[in-house]
């Protein structure tokens, strides 16, 4: 994000046609997020090519316009008054398989990478089945499940750093639990390469089936949620504790505020049951956090990226 205020939001100099870039003004952000929450963006552009992304970012930098990048919007809570500035929706979706490597545009669904791996009997990414969102969002947050994460299998990540395209190694990205250095800067993932291994298709199907069945118990399909709201805390002795279990034990499942409430099947999910505001979601989150602090003495840390403006969205 480019944090300068007072944006000049003409963007009339953008020269690309609709196959590369679609620009909308005063566009509600809610439909671009899985929470289904979020007021209008001053300007929203959907970019379909690397060239379009570069041109939009160059324009944003030269007009000192702040931006918010959205992939699948599955780890994002945007305020009810929306975003003053530019929202860039990444739709760079190319995908190719070269031997045991898969190269995907950052706007491709992670699920499509998983399916391409399955079709080509390439093993190593089975853990990612049913994780929503794009490749870019997954790289930034080092998305994962079942003890593995995308940082374990990525070999090269192409970034837009300012207006320069640069290839980075996983070591340079500093992957850790639900973390990469991309959380510390405004660099944009453009493409990622994943290294997999030739695998046995029926064994892969079996493992993916097991993972999918385990996830299905959470009854998460079609929910307006951003998945786990809090990270699993890591204790002083290095032990990782499931935030969902702490929340369950703290009685979080009964918490409800207007249209927002804790999911009946997973105590770390907040659900928009219909018409919830971002403020209601944050009130639920605050109460969840309070209960775990009180019952376990542990302060949970948010996993979901919250984009709100306290002066406009009001106090929580
Ligand atoms: C039902 C459900 C289940 C989930 N289960 C899991 C799970 O098992 N494991 C897990 O790790 N997560 C899970 N999540 C969370 C979410 O799916 C992941 O965090 C996902 O990787 C986010 O990707 P996205 O494209 O939707 O990112 P967004 O929500 O669009 O963006 C999230 C953040 O990443 C930034 N970003 C997006 N694209 C880029 C890019 N190209 N370059 C740089 N920054 C970018 C955004 O600016 C924002 O700050 C779940 C979510 C839901 C709704």
XYZ file of C-alpha atoms and ligand atoms in Angstrom:
369
model
C 0.000 0.000 0.000
C 1.119 3.562 -0.707
C 0.236 5.478 2.374
C 0.134 9.055 1.127
C -3.212 10.770 1.498
C -4.774 13.385 -0.759
C -4.878 11.179 -3.814
C -5.450 12.570 -7.280
C -7.617 9.870 -8.743
C -8.031 10.632 -12.396
C -6.211 7.647 -13.906
C -7.172 9.077 -17.288
C -3.668 8.440 -18.581
C -4.083 4.650 -18.496
C -3.902 3.550 -22.101
C -4.593 -0.180 -22.026
C -7.790 -1.745 -23.348
C -10.383 -3.777 -21.440
C -8.633 -7.079 -22.093
C -5.784 -5.913 -19.896
C -7.446 -3.593 -17.420
C -10.980 -2.740 -16.242
C -11.479 0.471 -14.252
C -14.522 1.241 -12.086
C -15.262 4.253 -9.905
C -17.101 4.177 -6.537
C -17.195 0.375 -6.803
C -18.319 -1.516 -3.636
C -15.501 -3.738 -2.344
C -17.803 -6.254 -0.578
C -18.243 -8.536 -3.645
C -14.458 -8.834 -3.936
C -14.140 -10.325 -0.440
C -15.332 -13.640 1.006
C -16.690 -11.802 4.075
C -18.965 -9.887 1.673
C -18.204 -6.717 3.621
C -16.634 -3.433 2.488
C -17.800 -0.043 1.225
C -16.776 1.616 -2.042
C -13.309 2.174 -3.465
C -12.682 5.588 -5.026
C -11.235 3.716 -7.994
C -11.017 -0.052 -8.506
C -8.962 -1.576 -11.312
C -8.881 -5.214 -12.288
C -5.525 -5.949 -13.928
C -5.147 -8.930 -16.258
C -1.506 -8.559 -17.343
C 1.871 -7.765 -15.820
C 2.087 -4.746 -18.133
C -1.271 -3.399 -16.886
C -0.242 -3.880 -13.255
C 3.019 -2.026 -13.897
C 1.222 0.847 -15.594
C -1.356 1.183 -12.793
C 1.300 1.115 -10.069
C 3.456 3.647 -11.946
C 0.419 5.956 -12.174
C -0.404 5.446 -8.478
C 3.166 6.262 -7.440
C 3.390 9.353 -9.625
C 0.040 10.679 -8.337
C 0.902 9.701 -4.730
C -2.211 7.541 -4.535
C -2.448 4.934 -1.777
C -3.474 1.475 -2.936
C -4.889 -1.758 -1.607
C -4.186 -4.972 -3.466
C -6.829 -7.708 -3.500
C -6.426 -11.286 -4.722
C -9.293 -13.584 -3.749
C -10.284 -11.349 -0.818
C -10.386 -14.414 1.453
C -8.152 -13.020 4.189
C -9.417 -9.473 4.257
C -11.828 -7.324 6.268
C -12.549 -3.949 4.650
C -14.381 -1.172 6.508
C -17.953 -0.139 5.769
C -16.861 3.251 4.406
C -14.606 1.540 1.893
C -11.179 2.630 0.755
C -10.064 6.163 -0.093
C -7.633 5.515 -2.879
C -7.068 2.801 -5.440
C -8.022 -0.863 -5.112
C -6.086 -3.146 -7.468
C -7.652 -6.559 -8.078
C -5.060 -9.010 -9.382
C -6.374 -11.106 -12.286
C -3.002 -12.210 -13.720
C -3.975 -15.858 -14.029
C -1.548 -17.694 -16.354
C -0.520 -21.218 -15.360
C 1.978 -23.616 -16.940
C 3.482 -26.971 -16.024
C 7.137 -27.621 -16.949
C 8.309 -31.036 -15.788
C 7.770 -31.048 -12.019
C 7.502 -27.257 -11.814
C 4.334 -25.198 -11.962
C 4.496 -21.489 -12.757
C 1.364 -19.489 -11.943
C 0.311 -15.867 -12.197
C -0.361 -14.296 -8.799
C -4.049 -13.867 -9.628
C -4.542 -17.589 -10.369
C -6.578 -19.502 -7.787
C -4.365 -21.617 -5.550
C -6.972 -24.344 -6.130
C -6.159 -24.311 -9.854
C -2.503 -24.936 -9.061
C -3.565 -27.871 -6.860
C -5.726 -29.274 -9.689
C -2.931 -28.836 -12.265
C -0.616 -30.741 -9.918
C -3.180 -33.521 -9.509
C -3.779 -33.802 -13.273
C -0.024 -34.079 -13.863
C 0.576 -36.440 -10.894
C 2.851 -33.897 -9.219
C 2.996 -34.358 -5.474
C 3.827 -31.878 -2.691
C 0.913 -29.452 -2.784
C -1.844 -31.805 -1.557
C -2.027 -29.864 1.746
C -3.390 -26.812 -0.101
C -6.603 -28.441 -1.281
C -9.590 -26.181 -0.555
C -7.530 -23.218 0.715
C -9.361 -20.303 -0.940
C -7.666 -17.322 -2.562
C -4.973 -16.599 -5.102
C -1.328 -17.551 -5.483
C -0.280 -13.977 -4.587
C -2.297 -13.895 -1.369
C -0.992 -17.349 -0.436
C 2.647 -16.305 -0.937
C 2.239 -13.108 1.079
C 0.679 -14.890 4.061
C 2.552 -18.205 3.560
C -0.803 -19.990 3.494
C -0.841 -23.581 4.603
C -2.582 -26.466 6.302
C -1.776 -29.892 7.755
C 1.725 -28.775 8.800
C 2.856 -27.557 5.355
C 2.759 -24.166 3.663
C 3.376 -22.639 0.231
C 6.781 -21.317 1.298
C 7.957 -24.972 1.524
C 7.368 -25.579 -2.195
C 8.029 -22.212 -3.834
C 11.353 -21.820 -5.640
C 11.005 -18.379 -7.235
C 8.653 -15.453 -6.709
C 8.417 -12.585 -9.178
C 7.651 -9.269 -7.488
C 6.796 -5.782 -8.577
C 8.951 -3.685 -6.251
C 8.012 -0.079 -6.902
C 7.959 -0.147 -10.699
C 10.694 -2.803 -11.086
C 10.053 -6.503 -11.730
C 12.446 -8.617 -9.653
C 12.768 -12.394 -9.125
C 13.267 -13.377 -5.469
C 14.241 -16.635 -3.775
C 12.226 -18.104 -0.876
C 15.112 -17.185 1.480
C 14.765 -13.539 0.450
C 11.044 -13.667 1.222
C 11.666 -14.820 4.815
C 8.813 -17.321 5.026
C 7.683 -18.241 8.539
C 4.388 -19.381 10.055
C 1.710 -17.349 8.183
C 4.367 -14.762 7.436
C 6.607 -13.459 4.677
C 8.568 -10.222 4.334
C 5.817 -9.070 1.966
C 3.822 -8.231 5.101
C 6.467 -5.594 5.856
C 6.456 -3.783 2.502
C 4.165 -2.963 -0.429
C 5.786 -5.269 -2.991
C 3.342 -7.112 -5.222
C 3.564 -10.791 -6.153
C 3.227 -11.129 -9.919
C 4.101 -14.801 -10.413
C 5.322 -17.792 -8.409
C 7.083 -21.027 -9.289
C 6.441 -24.213 -7.301
C 8.745 -27.242 -7.256
C 6.870 -30.538 -6.881
C 7.847 -34.212 -7.327
C 6.454 -36.904 -9.609
C 3.909 -38.742 -7.456
C 1.439 -41.581 -7.471
C -1.931 -40.239 -8.613
C -4.073 -42.634 -6.566
C -2.041 -41.923 -3.405
C -2.386 -38.187 -4.050
C -6.149 -38.585 -4.518
C -6.325 -40.498 -1.236
C -4.436 -37.803 0.730
C -6.392 -34.951 -0.861
C -9.628 -36.808 -0.150
C -8.638 -37.128 3.520
C -7.728 -33.439 3.771
C -10.919 -32.369 1.995
C -13.028 -34.573 4.289
C -11.350 -33.079 7.362
C -12.038 -29.570 6.060
C -15.631 -30.459 5.166
C -16.324 -31.020 8.871
C -15.852 -27.275 9.356
C -18.781 -26.662 6.998
C -16.934 -23.700 5.474
C -18.020 -23.922 1.823
C -20.134 -20.930 0.787
C -19.750 -19.206 4.163
C -19.130 -15.463 4.299
C -15.957 -15.697 6.352
C -12.212 -15.121 6.066
C -11.324 -18.462 7.668
C -9.268 -18.394 10.868
C -9.433 -14.871 12.253
C -6.467 -15.415 14.610
C -3.094 -17.126 14.185
C -2.224 -20.143 16.281
C -0.135 -18.692 19.134
C 3.411 -19.967 19.650
C 4.251 -20.277 23.346
C 7.570 -19.327 24.982
C 8.739 -22.984 24.803
C 8.131 -23.009 21.020
C 4.944 -25.065 21.233
C 2.163 -24.040 18.820
C -1.375 -24.077 20.239
C -4.539 -24.203 18.121
C -6.326 -20.867 18.547
C -9.581 -22.666 17.685
C -9.201 -24.937 20.720
C -8.451 -22.008 23.044
C -11.503 -20.186 21.693
C -13.703 -23.273 21.977
C -12.628 -23.733 25.613
C -13.302 -20.032 26.267
C -16.907 -20.439 25.075
C -16.407 -18.238 22.007
C -18.977 -20.026 19.869
C -21.814 -18.167 21.587
C -20.460 -14.712 20.648
C -22.678 -12.764 18.272
C -22.901 -9.075 17.407
C -25.572 -7.996 14.902
C -25.038 -9.980 11.700
C -21.618 -11.296 12.754
C -20.936 -14.316 14.928
C -18.521 -17.147 15.644
C -19.007 -20.203 13.416
C -20.788 -23.119 15.091
C -18.315 -25.609 13.549
C -15.024 -23.748 14.112
C -14.451 -21.343 17.000
C -11.732 -19.400 15.118
C -14.011 -18.443 12.194
C -16.128 -15.288 12.279
C -19.098 -15.482 9.923
C -21.123 -12.741 8.294
C -24.567 -14.321 8.721
C -26.096 -11.561 6.595
C -25.783 -7.795 6.636
C -22.895 -7.729 9.130
C -20.800 -4.575 9.269
C -17.016 -4.592 9.588
C -17.437 -2.962 12.988
C -19.628 -5.861 14.157
C -16.991 -8.347 12.988
C -14.318 -6.471 14.935
C -16.511 -6.398 18.045
C -16.861 -10.179 17.829
C -13.076 -10.475 17.359
C -12.408 -8.236 20.359
C -14.662 -10.357 22.581
C -13.012 -13.591 21.333
C -9.614 -12.147 22.187
C -10.786 -10.957 25.605
C -12.130 -14.389 26.532
C -8.888 -16.181 25.612
C -6.854 -13.597 27.520
C -9.080 -14.153 30.548
C -9.232 -17.960 30.386
C -5.731 -18.855 29.112
C -3.657 -15.700 29.625
C -2.741 -15.721 25.910
C -3.106 -12.731 23.573
C -4.221 -13.858 20.129
C -2.809 -12.124 17.060
C -4.989 -11.369 14.023
C -4.337 -13.406 10.868
C -6.923 -11.540 8.784
C -5.769 -8.257 7.224
C -8.035 -5.461 8.517
C -8.334 -2.356 6.330
C -10.398 0.202 8.200
C -10.261 3.937 8.730
C -11.074 4.676 12.402
C -11.947 8.297 11.639
C -14.629 7.263 9.125
C -15.642 3.738 10.178
C -16.138 4.769 13.802
C -15.032 3.183 17.060
C -15.285 -0.570 17.583
C -13.174 -20.730 4.333
C -11.737 -20.304 4.430
C -10.769 -21.230 4.783
C -9.422 -20.849 4.862
N -8.490 -21.791 5.183
C -7.179 -21.436 5.214
C -6.166 -22.414 5.497
O -6.444 -23.591 5.688
N -4.878 -21.993 5.533
C -4.519 -20.690 5.299
O -3.326 -20.371 5.335
N -5.462 -19.753 5.027
C -6.761 -20.091 4.972
N -7.716 -19.144 4.701
C -7.315 -17.737 4.519
C -7.042 -17.368 3.052
O -7.633 -18.288 2.189
C -5.546 -17.309 2.763
O -4.933 -16.389 3.624
C -5.275 -16.929 1.305
O -3.950 -17.273 0.985
C -5.505 -15.445 1.011
O -5.364 -15.249 -0.391
P -6.220 -14.136 -1.143
O -5.787 -14.108 -2.554
O -7.664 -14.336 -0.906
O -5.706 -12.844 -0.399
P -6.536 -11.457 -0.087
O -7.541 -11.769 0.938
O -7.019 -10.931 -1.398
O -5.399 -10.580 0.461
C -4.811 -10.866 1.719
C -3.575 -9.972 1.881
O -2.625 -10.329 0.877
C -2.325 -9.198 0.054
N -2.156 -9.684 -1.316
C -3.086 -10.290 -2.115
N -2.546 -10.575 -3.312
C -1.255 -10.143 -3.262
C -0.183 -10.122 -4.199
N -0.321 -10.580 -5.445
N 0.996 -9.582 -3.806
C 1.162 -9.074 -2.554
N 0.181 -9.046 -1.628
C -1.012 -9.577 -1.988
C -3.514 -8.258 0.202
O -3.141 -6.919 -0.043
C -3.887 -8.489 1.655
O -3.047 -7.743 2.488
C -9.057 -19.507 4.601
C -10.038 -18.576 4.229
C -11.361 -18.971 4.130
C -12.387 -17.974 3.689
